[in-house]
């Protein structure tokens, strides 16, 4: 794997959305990522970081979505096929984890087919009996219309999950049940 020193990670801007969509389209077509409406992508711009090359072209993207006080989700992480294996995904995920810590999150959840990649970064597969949240938090989370929350809670309405991917979790600090 050759390094990608010519890239930098920065907060996404609204002008990045068309480039992000172009990079997402092949992954959506292969059912690796869920397609997102443009209105939702623009609304989520503050959650996204992008990796850009020396010409400021977007070559990767990823978001941290806050689910609860200390719980977040890594969403929509992807890298241009031309840049795969060059450290872009690693740098994006590291930056997303830093952002999550700055937000006060202690656990990060993801849904992924890339279990080896996330496993190398400390994420572990969640089991059916993983109890992560207190009962009162679970009741509050049930009120959410967010599909990511439904996937995290492993609700029947998302079974089998939307894409058939794996639920994984990383503890950014000492593991404890979210209260």
mmCIF file of C-alpha atoms in Angstrom:
data_model
loop_
_atom_site.group_PDB
_atom_site.id
_atom_site.type_symbol
_atom_site.label_atom_id
_atom_site.label_comp_id
_atom_site.label_asym_id
_atom_site.label_seq_id
_atom_site.Cartn_x
_atom_site.Cartn_y
_atom_site.Cartn_z
ATOM 1 C CA UNK A 1 0.000 0.000 0.000
ATOM 2 C CA UNK A 2 1.548 3.280 -1.047
ATOM 3 C CA UNK A 3 0.862 6.318 1.076
ATOM 4 C CA UNK A 4 -1.238 9.226 -0.122
ATOM 5 C CA UNK A 5 0.655 12.259 1.209
ATOM 6 C CA UNK A 6 -0.802 14.517 -1.484
ATOM 7 C CA UNK A 7 -4.289 14.280 0.002
ATOM 8 C CA UNK A 8 -5.820 16.322 2.761
ATOM 9 C CA UNK A 9 -8.946 15.882 4.852
ATOM 10 C CA UNK A 10 -11.301 18.794 5.350
ATOM 11 C CA UNK A 11 -14.912 19.531 6.221
ATOM 12 C CA UNK A 12 -17.289 19.022 3.323
ATOM 13 C CA UNK A 13 -18.819 21.983 1.543
ATOM 14 C CA UNK A 14 -22.061 22.168 -0.406
ATOM 15 C CA UNK A 15 -20.043 22.405 -3.622
ATOM 16 C CA UNK A 16 -18.547 18.961 -2.880
ATOM 17 C CA UNK A 17 -21.899 17.174 -3.061
ATOM 18 C CA UNK A 18 -21.930 16.616 -6.858
ATOM 19 C CA UNK A 19 -18.429 15.079 -6.681
ATOM 20 C CA UNK A 20 -19.462 12.918 -3.722
ATOM 21 C CA UNK A 21 -22.545 11.719 -5.619
ATOM 22 C CA UNK A 22 -20.413 10.816 -8.646
ATOM 23 C CA UNK A 23 -18.139 8.732 -6.400
ATOM 24 C CA UNK A 24 -21.127 7.134 -4.622
ATOM 25 C CA UNK A 25 -23.018 6.096 -7.767
ATOM 26 C CA UNK A 26 -20.962 2.966 -8.580
ATOM 27 C CA UNK A 27 -21.181 1.840 -4.939
ATOM 28 C CA UNK A 28 -24.943 2.401 -4.889
ATOM 29 C CA UNK A 29 -25.274 0.471 -8.162
ATOM 30 C CA UNK A 30 -23.383 -2.462 -6.590
ATOM 31 C CA UNK A 31 -25.571 -2.175 -3.441
ATOM 32 C CA UNK A 32 -22.560 -1.418 -1.238
ATOM 33 C CA UNK A 33 -24.021 1.943 -0.215
ATOM 34 C CA UNK A 34 -27.600 3.055 0.120
ATOM 35 C CA UNK A 35 -28.585 5.724 -2.343
ATOM 36 C CA UNK A 36 -29.347 9.075 -0.762
ATOM 37 C CA UNK A 37 -31.562 11.835 -2.074
ATOM 38 C CA UNK A 38 -29.730 15.058 -2.852
ATOM 39 C CA UNK A 39 -31.820 16.930 -0.308
ATOM 40 C CA UNK A 40 -30.577 14.539 2.393
ATOM 41 C CA UNK A 41 -26.948 14.829 1.295
ATOM 42 C CA UNK A 42 -27.081 18.611 1.350
ATOM 43 C CA UNK A 43 -28.716 18.534 4.784
ATOM 44 C CA UNK A 44 -25.942 16.242 6.038
ATOM 45 C CA UNK A 45 -23.026 18.325 4.688
ATOM 46 C CA UNK A 46 -22.015 19.439 8.230
ATOM 47 C CA UNK A 47 -21.573 15.760 9.201
ATOM 48 C CA UNK A 48 -19.211 14.994 6.293
ATOM 49 C CA UNK A 49 -15.477 15.155 5.896
ATOM 50 C CA UNK A 50 -13.921 14.787 2.459
ATOM 51 C CA UNK A 51 -10.522 13.700 1.265
ATOM 52 C CA UNK A 52 -9.264 15.889 -1.563
ATOM 53 C CA UNK A 53 -6.282 15.642 -3.872
ATOM 54 C CA UNK A 54 -3.854 18.444 -4.747
ATOM 55 C CA UNK A 55 -6.417 19.929 -7.151
ATOM 56 C CA UNK A 56 -9.113 19.954 -4.408
ATOM 57 C CA UNK A 57 -11.051 17.205 -6.199
ATOM 58 C CA UNK A 58 -13.016 14.958 -3.830
ATOM 59 C CA UNK A 59 -11.505 11.466 -3.714
ATOM 60 C CA UNK A 60 -13.218 10.200 -0.567
ATOM 61 C CA UNK A 61 -15.955 11.072 1.893
ATOM 62 C CA UNK A 62 -17.436 9.988 5.194
ATOM 63 C CA UNK A 63 -19.722 11.259 7.915
ATOM 64 C CA UNK A 64 -20.233 10.991 11.655
ATOM 65 C CA UNK A 65 -23.883 11.082 12.638
ATOM 66 C CA UNK A 66 -24.758 11.612 16.313
ATOM 67 C CA UNK A 67 -27.310 9.046 17.496
ATOM 68 C CA UNK A 68 -27.310 9.735 21.248
ATOM 69 C CA UNK A 69 -25.267 11.547 23.887
ATOM 70 C CA UNK A 70 -22.217 9.283 23.583
ATOM 71 C CA UNK A 71 -23.145 7.202 20.534
ATOM 72 C CA UNK A 72 -22.545 7.972 16.878
ATOM 73 C CA UNK A 73 -22.490 6.266 13.526
ATOM 74 C CA UNK A 74 -19.877 6.336 10.783
ATOM 75 C CA UNK A 75 -21.977 6.792 7.661
ATOM 76 C CA UNK A 76 -21.397 6.787 3.945
ATOM 77 C CA UNK A 77 -17.641 6.196 4.003
ATOM 78 C CA UNK A 78 -16.258 5.736 0.519
ATOM 79 C CA UNK A 79 -13.139 6.263 -1.562
ATOM 80 C CA UNK A 80 -12.667 6.730 -5.298
ATOM 81 C CA UNK A 81 -11.689 3.422 -6.915
ATOM 82 C CA UNK A 82 -8.610 5.132 -8.354
ATOM 83 C CA UNK A 83 -7.427 5.867 -4.808
ATOM 84 C CA UNK A 84 -8.162 2.523 -3.132
ATOM 85 C CA UNK A 85 -5.236 1.012 -1.212
ATOM 86 C CA UNK A 86 -3.444 4.328 -0.782
ATOM 87 C CA UNK A 87 -4.463 5.152 2.792
ATOM 88 C CA UNK A 88 -7.358 7.492 1.976
ATOM 89 C CA UNK A 89 -9.971 5.409 3.830
ATOM 90 C CA UNK A 90 -7.672 5.072 6.834
ATOM 91 C CA UNK A 91 -7.078 8.821 6.982
ATOM 92 C CA UNK A 92 -10.789 9.579 6.613
ATOM 93 C CA UNK A 93 -11.803 7.119 9.326
ATOM 94 C CA UNK A 94 -9.114 8.444 11.672
ATOM 95 C CA UNK A 95 -10.368 11.998 11.114
ATOM 96 C CA UNK A 96 -13.986 10.891 11.651
ATOM 97 C CA UNK A 97 -12.990 9.251 14.945
ATOM 98 C CA UNK A 98 -11.254 12.473 16.007
ATOM 99 C CA UNK A 99 -14.413 14.410 15.159
ATOM 100 C CA UNK A 100 -16.503 11.901 17.132
ATOM 101 C CA UNK A 101 -14.286 12.323 20.189
ATOM 102 C CA UNK A 102 -14.491 16.118 19.868
ATOM 103 C CA UNK A 103 -18.286 15.782 19.878
ATOM 104 C CA UNK A 104 -18.087 13.771 23.110
ATOM 105 C CA UNK A 105 -18.950 10.405 21.580
ATOM 106 C CA UNK A 106 -17.616 7.255 23.212
ATOM 107 C CA UNK A 107 -18.889 4.600 20.805
ATOM 108 C CA UNK A 108 -19.067 4.489 17.026
ATOM 109 C CA UNK A 109 -21.395 2.187 15.137
ATOM 110 C CA UNK A 110 -21.251 1.289 11.443
ATOM 111 C CA UNK A 111 -22.995 -0.945 8.934
ATOM 112 C CA UNK A 112 -20.526 -2.306 6.445
ATOM 113 C CA UNK A 113 -19.451 -4.961 4.001
ATOM 114 C CA UNK A 114 -15.856 -3.889 4.667
ATOM 115 C CA UNK A 115 -15.507 -5.837 7.912
ATOM 116 C CA UNK A 116 -11.774 -6.390 7.441
ATOM 117 C CA UNK A 117 -11.114 -2.658 6.995
ATOM 118 C CA UNK A 118 -13.193 -1.649 10.013
ATOM 119 C CA UNK A 119 -11.827 -4.587 12.037
ATOM 120 C CA UNK A 120 -8.281 -3.314 11.464
ATOM 121 C CA UNK A 121 -9.457 -0.019 12.939
ATOM 122 C CA UNK A 122 -10.809 -1.537 16.165
ATOM 123 C CA UNK A 123 -14.451 -2.122 15.217
ATOM 124 C CA UNK A 124 -15.975 -5.411 16.356
ATOM 125 C CA UNK A 125 -18.971 -7.246 15.003
ATOM 126 C CA UNK A 126 -22.070 -6.792 17.130
ATOM 127 C CA UNK A 127 -23.944 -9.896 18.175
ATOM 128 C CA UNK A 128 -27.703 -10.321 18.408
ATOM 129 C CA UNK A 129 -27.548 -10.049 22.193
ATOM 130 C CA UNK A 130 -25.308 -6.989 22.378
ATOM 131 C CA UNK A 131 -26.866 -4.724 25.002
ATOM 132 C CA UNK A 132 -25.494 -1.255 24.506
ATOM 133 C CA UNK A 133 -28.132 1.113 25.773
ATOM 134 C CA UNK A 134 -30.159 1.397 28.935
ATOM 135 C CA UNK A 135 -33.871 0.581 28.651
ATOM 136 C CA UNK A 136 -34.957 4.221 28.848
ATOM 137 C CA UNK A 137 -32.527 5.198 26.073
ATOM 138 C CA UNK A 138 -33.744 2.291 23.956
ATOM 139 C CA UNK A 139 -37.305 3.603 24.362
ATOM 140 C CA UNK A 140 -36.201 7.078 23.253
ATOM 141 C CA UNK A 141 -34.258 5.724 20.277
ATOM 142 C CA UNK A 142 -37.321 3.752 19.160
ATOM 143 C CA UNK A 143 -38.998 7.112 18.451
ATOM 144 C CA UNK A 144 -36.417 7.982 15.815
ATOM 145 C CA UNK A 145 -37.356 7.792 12.136
ATOM 146 C CA UNK A 146 -33.652 7.439 11.281
ATOM 147 C CA UNK A 147 -32.966 4.130 9.522
ATOM 148 C CA UNK A 148 -29.446 4.067 10.981
ATOM 149 C CA UNK A 149 -30.917 4.044 14.481
ATOM 150 C CA UNK A 150 -33.256 1.212 13.452
ATOM 151 C CA UNK A 151 -30.272 -0.754 12.117
ATOM 152 C CA UNK A 152 -28.308 -0.094 15.308
ATOM 153 C CA UNK A 153 -31.215 -1.337 17.443
ATOM 154 C CA UNK A 154 -31.593 -4.316 15.086
ATOM 155 C CA UNK A 155 -35.320 -3.703 14.775
ATOM 156 C CA UNK A 156 -37.498 -6.255 12.996
ATOM 157 C CA UNK A 157 -38.568 -3.669 10.393
ATOM 158 C CA UNK A 158 -34.999 -3.585 9.051
ATOM 159 C CA UNK A 159 -34.457 -7.365 9.056
ATOM 160 C CA UNK A 160 -32.897 -8.595 6.991
ATOM 161 C CA UNK A 161 -31.004 -5.370 7.125
ATOM 162 C CA UNK A 162 -31.245 -3.115 4.122
ATOM 163 C CA UNK A 163 -28.162 -4.338 2.294
ATOM 164 C CA UNK A 164 -27.229 -7.494 4.197
ATOM 165 C CA UNK A 165 -24.150 -5.881 5.715
ATOM 166 C CA UNK A 166 -22.555 -6.272 9.145
ATOM 167 C CA UNK A 167 -23.246 -4.237 12.289
ATOM 168 C CA UNK A 168 -19.958 -3.224 13.926
ATOM 169 C CA UNK A 169 -19.040 -1.119 16.953
ATOM 170 C CA UNK A 170 -15.929 0.590 18.257
ATOM 171 C CA UNK A 171 -15.386 1.891 21.769
ATOM 172 C CA UNK A 172 -13.530 5.196 21.659
ATOM 173 C CA UNK A 173 -13.169 5.051 25.437
ATOM 174 C CA UNK A 174 -13.803 2.453 28.122
ATOM 175 C CA UNK A 175 -16.855 0.378 27.178
ATOM 176 C CA UNK A 176 -19.993 1.090 29.094
ATOM 177 C CA UNK A 177 -23.652 0.922 28.381
ATOM 178 C CA UNK A 178 -25.058 4.193 27.035
ATOM 179 C CA UNK A 179 -27.382 5.849 29.537
#
